[in-house]
PDB file of N, CA and C in Angstrom:
ATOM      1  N   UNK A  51       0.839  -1.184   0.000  1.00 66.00           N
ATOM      2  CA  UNK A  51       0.000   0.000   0.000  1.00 66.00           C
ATOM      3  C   UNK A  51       0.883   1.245   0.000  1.00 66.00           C
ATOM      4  N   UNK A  52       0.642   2.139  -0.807  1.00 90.00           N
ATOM      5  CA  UNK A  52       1.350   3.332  -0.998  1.00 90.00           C
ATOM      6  C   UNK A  52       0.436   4.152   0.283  1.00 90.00           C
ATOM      7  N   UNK A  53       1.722   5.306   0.518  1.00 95.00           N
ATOM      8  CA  UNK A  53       0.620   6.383   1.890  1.00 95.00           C
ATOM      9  C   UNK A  53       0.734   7.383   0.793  1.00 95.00           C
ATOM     10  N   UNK A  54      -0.948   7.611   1.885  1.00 97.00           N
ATOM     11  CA  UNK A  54      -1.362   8.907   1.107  1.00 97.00           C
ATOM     12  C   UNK A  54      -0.581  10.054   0.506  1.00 97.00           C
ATOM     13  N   UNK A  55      -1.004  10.805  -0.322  1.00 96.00           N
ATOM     14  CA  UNK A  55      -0.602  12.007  -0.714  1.00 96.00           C
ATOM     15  C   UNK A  55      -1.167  13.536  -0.247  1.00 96.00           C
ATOM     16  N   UNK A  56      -1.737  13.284  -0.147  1.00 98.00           N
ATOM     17  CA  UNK A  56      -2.909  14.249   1.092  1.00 98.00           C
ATOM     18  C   UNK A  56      -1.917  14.977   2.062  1.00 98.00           C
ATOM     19  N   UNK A  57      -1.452  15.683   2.483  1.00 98.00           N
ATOM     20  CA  UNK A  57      -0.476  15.882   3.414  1.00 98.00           C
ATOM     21  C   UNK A  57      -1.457  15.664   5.101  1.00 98.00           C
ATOM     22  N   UNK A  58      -2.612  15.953   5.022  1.00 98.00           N
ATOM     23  CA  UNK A  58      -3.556  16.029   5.839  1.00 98.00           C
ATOM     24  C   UNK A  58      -3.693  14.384   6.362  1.00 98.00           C
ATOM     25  N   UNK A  59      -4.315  13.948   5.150  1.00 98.00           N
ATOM     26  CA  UNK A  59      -4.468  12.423   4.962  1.00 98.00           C
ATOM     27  C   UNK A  59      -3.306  11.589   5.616  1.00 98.00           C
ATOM     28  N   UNK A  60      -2.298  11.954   5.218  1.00 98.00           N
ATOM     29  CA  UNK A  60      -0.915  11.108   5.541  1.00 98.00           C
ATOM     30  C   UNK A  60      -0.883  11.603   7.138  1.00 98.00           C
ATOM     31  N   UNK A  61      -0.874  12.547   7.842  1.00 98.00           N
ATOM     32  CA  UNK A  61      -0.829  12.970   9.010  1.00 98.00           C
ATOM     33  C   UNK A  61      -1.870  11.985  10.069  1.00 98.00           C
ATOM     34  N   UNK A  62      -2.619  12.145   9.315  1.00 98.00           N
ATOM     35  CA  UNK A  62      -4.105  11.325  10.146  1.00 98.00           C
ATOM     36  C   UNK A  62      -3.459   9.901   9.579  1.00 98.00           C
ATOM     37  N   UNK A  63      -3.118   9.406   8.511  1.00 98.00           N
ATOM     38  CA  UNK A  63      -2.803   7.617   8.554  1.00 98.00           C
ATOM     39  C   UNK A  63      -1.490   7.793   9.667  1.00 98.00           C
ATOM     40  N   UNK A  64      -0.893   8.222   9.362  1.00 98.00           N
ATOM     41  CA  UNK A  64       1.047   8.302  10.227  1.00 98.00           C
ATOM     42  C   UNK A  64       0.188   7.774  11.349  1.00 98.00           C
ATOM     43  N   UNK A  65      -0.519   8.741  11.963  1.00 98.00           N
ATOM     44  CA  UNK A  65      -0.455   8.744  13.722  1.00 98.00           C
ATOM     45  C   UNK A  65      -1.532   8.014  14.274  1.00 98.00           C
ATOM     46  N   UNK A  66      -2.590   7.598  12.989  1.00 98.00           N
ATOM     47  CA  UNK A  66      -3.089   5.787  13.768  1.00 98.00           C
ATOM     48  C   UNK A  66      -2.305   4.930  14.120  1.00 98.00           C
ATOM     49  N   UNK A  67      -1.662   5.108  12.582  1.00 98.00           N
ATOM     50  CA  UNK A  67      -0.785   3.676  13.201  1.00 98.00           C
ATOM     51  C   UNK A  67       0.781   3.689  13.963  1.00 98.00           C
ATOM     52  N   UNK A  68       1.424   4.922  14.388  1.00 98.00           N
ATOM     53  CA  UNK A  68       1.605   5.215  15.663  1.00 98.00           C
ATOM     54  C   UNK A  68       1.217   5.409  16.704  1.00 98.00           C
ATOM     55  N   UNK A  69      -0.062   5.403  16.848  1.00 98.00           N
ATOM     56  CA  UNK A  69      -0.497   4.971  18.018  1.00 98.00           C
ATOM     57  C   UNK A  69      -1.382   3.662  18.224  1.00 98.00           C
ATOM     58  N   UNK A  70      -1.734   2.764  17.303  1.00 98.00           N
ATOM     59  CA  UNK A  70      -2.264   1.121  17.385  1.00 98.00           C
ATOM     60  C   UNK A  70      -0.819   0.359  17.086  1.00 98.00           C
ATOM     61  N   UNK A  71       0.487   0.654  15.846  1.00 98.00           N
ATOM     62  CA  UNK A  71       1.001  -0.182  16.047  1.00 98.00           C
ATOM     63  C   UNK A  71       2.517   0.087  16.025  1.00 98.00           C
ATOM     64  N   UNK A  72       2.895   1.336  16.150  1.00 98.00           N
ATOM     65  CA  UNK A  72       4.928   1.695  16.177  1.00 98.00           C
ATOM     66  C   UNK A  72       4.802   1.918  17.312  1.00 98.00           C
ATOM     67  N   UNK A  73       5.770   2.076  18.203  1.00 98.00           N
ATOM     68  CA  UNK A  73       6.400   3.040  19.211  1.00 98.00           C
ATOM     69  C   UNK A  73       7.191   4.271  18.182  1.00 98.00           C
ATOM     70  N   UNK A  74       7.777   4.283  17.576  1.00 98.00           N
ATOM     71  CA  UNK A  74       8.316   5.102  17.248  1.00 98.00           C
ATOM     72  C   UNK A  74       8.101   5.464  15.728  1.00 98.00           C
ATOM     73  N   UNK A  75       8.546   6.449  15.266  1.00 98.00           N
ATOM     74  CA  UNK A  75       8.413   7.003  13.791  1.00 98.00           C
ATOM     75  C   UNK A  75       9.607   6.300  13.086  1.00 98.00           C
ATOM     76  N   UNK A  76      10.509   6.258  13.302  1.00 98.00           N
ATOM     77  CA  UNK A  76      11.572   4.971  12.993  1.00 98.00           C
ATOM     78  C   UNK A  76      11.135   3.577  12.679  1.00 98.00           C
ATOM     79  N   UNK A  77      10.223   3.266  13.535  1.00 98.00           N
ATOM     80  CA  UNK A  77       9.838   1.541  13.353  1.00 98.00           C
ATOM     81  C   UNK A  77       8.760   1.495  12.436  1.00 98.00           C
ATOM     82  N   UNK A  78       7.609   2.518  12.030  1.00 98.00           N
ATOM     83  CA  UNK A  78       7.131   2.654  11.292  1.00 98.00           C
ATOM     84  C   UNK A  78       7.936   2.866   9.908  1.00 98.00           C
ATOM     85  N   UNK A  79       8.509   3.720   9.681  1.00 98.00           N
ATOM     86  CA  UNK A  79       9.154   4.067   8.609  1.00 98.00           C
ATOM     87  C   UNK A  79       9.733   3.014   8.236  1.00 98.00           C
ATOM     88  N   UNK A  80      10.685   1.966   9.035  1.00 98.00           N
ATOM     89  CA  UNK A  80      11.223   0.787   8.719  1.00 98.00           C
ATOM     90  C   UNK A  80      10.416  -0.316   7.948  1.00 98.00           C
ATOM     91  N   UNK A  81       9.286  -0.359   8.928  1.00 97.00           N
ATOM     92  CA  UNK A  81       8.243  -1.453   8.705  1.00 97.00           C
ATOM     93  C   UNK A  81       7.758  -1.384   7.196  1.00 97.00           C
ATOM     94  N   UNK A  82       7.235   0.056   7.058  1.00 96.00           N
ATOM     95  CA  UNK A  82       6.725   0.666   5.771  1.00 96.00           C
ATOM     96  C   UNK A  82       7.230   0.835   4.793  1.00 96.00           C
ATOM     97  N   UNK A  83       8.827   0.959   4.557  1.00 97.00           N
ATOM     98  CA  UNK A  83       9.779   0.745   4.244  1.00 97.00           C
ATOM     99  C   UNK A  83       9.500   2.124   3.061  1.00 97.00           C
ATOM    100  N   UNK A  84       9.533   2.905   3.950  1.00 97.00           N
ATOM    101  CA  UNK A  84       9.506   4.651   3.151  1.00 97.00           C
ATOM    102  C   UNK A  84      10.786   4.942   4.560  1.00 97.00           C
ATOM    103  N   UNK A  85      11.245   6.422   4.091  1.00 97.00           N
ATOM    104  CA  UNK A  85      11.923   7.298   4.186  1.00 97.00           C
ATOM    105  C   UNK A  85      11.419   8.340   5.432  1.00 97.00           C
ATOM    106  N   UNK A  86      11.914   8.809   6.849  1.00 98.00           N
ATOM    107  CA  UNK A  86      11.966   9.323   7.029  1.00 98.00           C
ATOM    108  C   UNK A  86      11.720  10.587   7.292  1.00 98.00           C
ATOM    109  N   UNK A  87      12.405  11.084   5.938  1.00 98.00           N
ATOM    110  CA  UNK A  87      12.594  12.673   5.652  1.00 98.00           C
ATOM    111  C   UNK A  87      11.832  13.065   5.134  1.00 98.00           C
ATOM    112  N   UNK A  88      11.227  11.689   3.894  1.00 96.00           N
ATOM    113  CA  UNK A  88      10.087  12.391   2.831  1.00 96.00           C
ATOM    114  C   UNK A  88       8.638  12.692   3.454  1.00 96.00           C
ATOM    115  N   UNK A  89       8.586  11.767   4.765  1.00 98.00           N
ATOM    116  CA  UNK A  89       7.395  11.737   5.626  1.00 98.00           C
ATOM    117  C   UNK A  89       7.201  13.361   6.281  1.00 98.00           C
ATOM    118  N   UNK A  90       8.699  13.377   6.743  1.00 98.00           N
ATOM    119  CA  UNK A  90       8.553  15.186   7.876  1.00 98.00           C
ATOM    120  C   UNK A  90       8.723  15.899   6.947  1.00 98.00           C
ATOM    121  N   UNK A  91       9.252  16.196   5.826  1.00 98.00           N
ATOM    122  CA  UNK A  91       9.429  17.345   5.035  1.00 98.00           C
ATOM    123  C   UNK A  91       8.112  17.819   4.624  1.00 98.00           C
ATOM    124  N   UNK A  92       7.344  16.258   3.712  1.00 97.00           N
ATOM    125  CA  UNK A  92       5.829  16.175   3.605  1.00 97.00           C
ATOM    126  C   UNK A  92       5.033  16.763   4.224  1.00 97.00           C
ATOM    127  N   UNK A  93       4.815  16.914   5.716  1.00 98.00           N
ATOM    128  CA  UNK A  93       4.240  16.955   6.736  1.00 98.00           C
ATOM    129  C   UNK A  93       4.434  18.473   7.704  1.00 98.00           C
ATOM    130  N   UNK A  94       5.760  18.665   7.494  1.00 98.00           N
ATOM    131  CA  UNK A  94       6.454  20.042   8.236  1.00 98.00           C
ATOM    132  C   UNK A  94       5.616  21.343   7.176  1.00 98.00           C
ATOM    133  N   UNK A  95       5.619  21.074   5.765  1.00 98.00           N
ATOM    134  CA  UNK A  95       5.142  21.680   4.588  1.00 98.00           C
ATOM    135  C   UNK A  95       4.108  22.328   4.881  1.00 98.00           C
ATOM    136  N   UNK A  96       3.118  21.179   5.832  1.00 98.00           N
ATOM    137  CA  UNK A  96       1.382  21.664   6.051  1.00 98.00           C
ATOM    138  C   UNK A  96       1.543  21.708   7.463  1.00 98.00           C
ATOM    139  N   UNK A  97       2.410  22.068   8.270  1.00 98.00           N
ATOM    140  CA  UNK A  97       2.538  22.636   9.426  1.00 98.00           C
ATOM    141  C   UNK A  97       2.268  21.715  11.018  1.00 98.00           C
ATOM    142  N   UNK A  98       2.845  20.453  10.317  1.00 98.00           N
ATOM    143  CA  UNK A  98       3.181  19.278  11.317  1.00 98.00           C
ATOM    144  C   UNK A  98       4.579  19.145  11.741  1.00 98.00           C
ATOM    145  N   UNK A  99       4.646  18.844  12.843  1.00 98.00           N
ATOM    146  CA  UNK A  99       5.925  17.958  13.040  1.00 98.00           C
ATOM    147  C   UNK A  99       5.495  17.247  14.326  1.00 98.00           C
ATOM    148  N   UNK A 100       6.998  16.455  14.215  1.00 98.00           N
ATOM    149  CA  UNK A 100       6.523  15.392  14.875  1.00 98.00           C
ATOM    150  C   UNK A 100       7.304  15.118  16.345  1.00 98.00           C
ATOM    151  N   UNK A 101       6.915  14.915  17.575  1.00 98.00           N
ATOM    152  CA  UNK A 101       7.037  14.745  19.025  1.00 98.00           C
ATOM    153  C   UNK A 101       7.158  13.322  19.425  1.00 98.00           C
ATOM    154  N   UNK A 102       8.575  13.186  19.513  1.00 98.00           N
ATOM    155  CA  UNK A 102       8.581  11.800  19.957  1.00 98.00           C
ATOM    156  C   UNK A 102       8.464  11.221  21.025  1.00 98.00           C
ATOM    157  N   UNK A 103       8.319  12.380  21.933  1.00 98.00           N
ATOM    158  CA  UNK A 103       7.798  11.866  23.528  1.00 98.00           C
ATOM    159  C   UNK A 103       6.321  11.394  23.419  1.00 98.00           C
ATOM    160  N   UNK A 104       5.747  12.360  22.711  1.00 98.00           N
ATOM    161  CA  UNK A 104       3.812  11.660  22.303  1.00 98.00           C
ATOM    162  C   UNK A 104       3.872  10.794  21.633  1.00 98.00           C
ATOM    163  N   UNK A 105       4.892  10.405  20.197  1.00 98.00           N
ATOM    164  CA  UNK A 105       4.839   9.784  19.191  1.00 98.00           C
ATOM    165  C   UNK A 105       3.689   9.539  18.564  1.00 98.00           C
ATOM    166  N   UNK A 106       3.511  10.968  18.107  1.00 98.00           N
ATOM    167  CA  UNK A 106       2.918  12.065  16.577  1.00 98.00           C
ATOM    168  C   UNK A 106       3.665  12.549  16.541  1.00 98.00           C
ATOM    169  N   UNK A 107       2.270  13.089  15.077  1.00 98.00           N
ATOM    170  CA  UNK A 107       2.854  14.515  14.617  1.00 98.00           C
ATOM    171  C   UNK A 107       1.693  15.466  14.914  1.00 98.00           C
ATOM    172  N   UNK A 108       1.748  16.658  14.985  1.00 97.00           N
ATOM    173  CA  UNK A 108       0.893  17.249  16.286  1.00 97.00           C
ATOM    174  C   UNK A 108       0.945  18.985  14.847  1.00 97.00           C
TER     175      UNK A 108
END
């Protein structure tokens, strides 16, 4: 499954499944086997970032 393109969309998928199934944005990204950077750059764009003490993006 490709993630959304939505920057909105992708924000709201990211942080279900950081919070039902990663601890971290790392283990997701691994699992998912995307990138990182392309996720926060994506995301920082529409005025997210991400808190790894909550683990979102807020």
């Amino acid at each position: 499954m490709s993630l959304p393109q939505d920057p909105f969309m992708l924000m709201s998928y990211v942080n279900m499944k950081l919070r039902d199934i990663y601890a971290s944005l790392d283990e997701f990204c691994a699992s998912e086997g995307v990138e990182r950077a392309e996720i926060e750059v994506k995301l920082w764009g529409a005025g997210f970032e991400y808190n790894s003490e909550l683990n979102k993006f807020w």
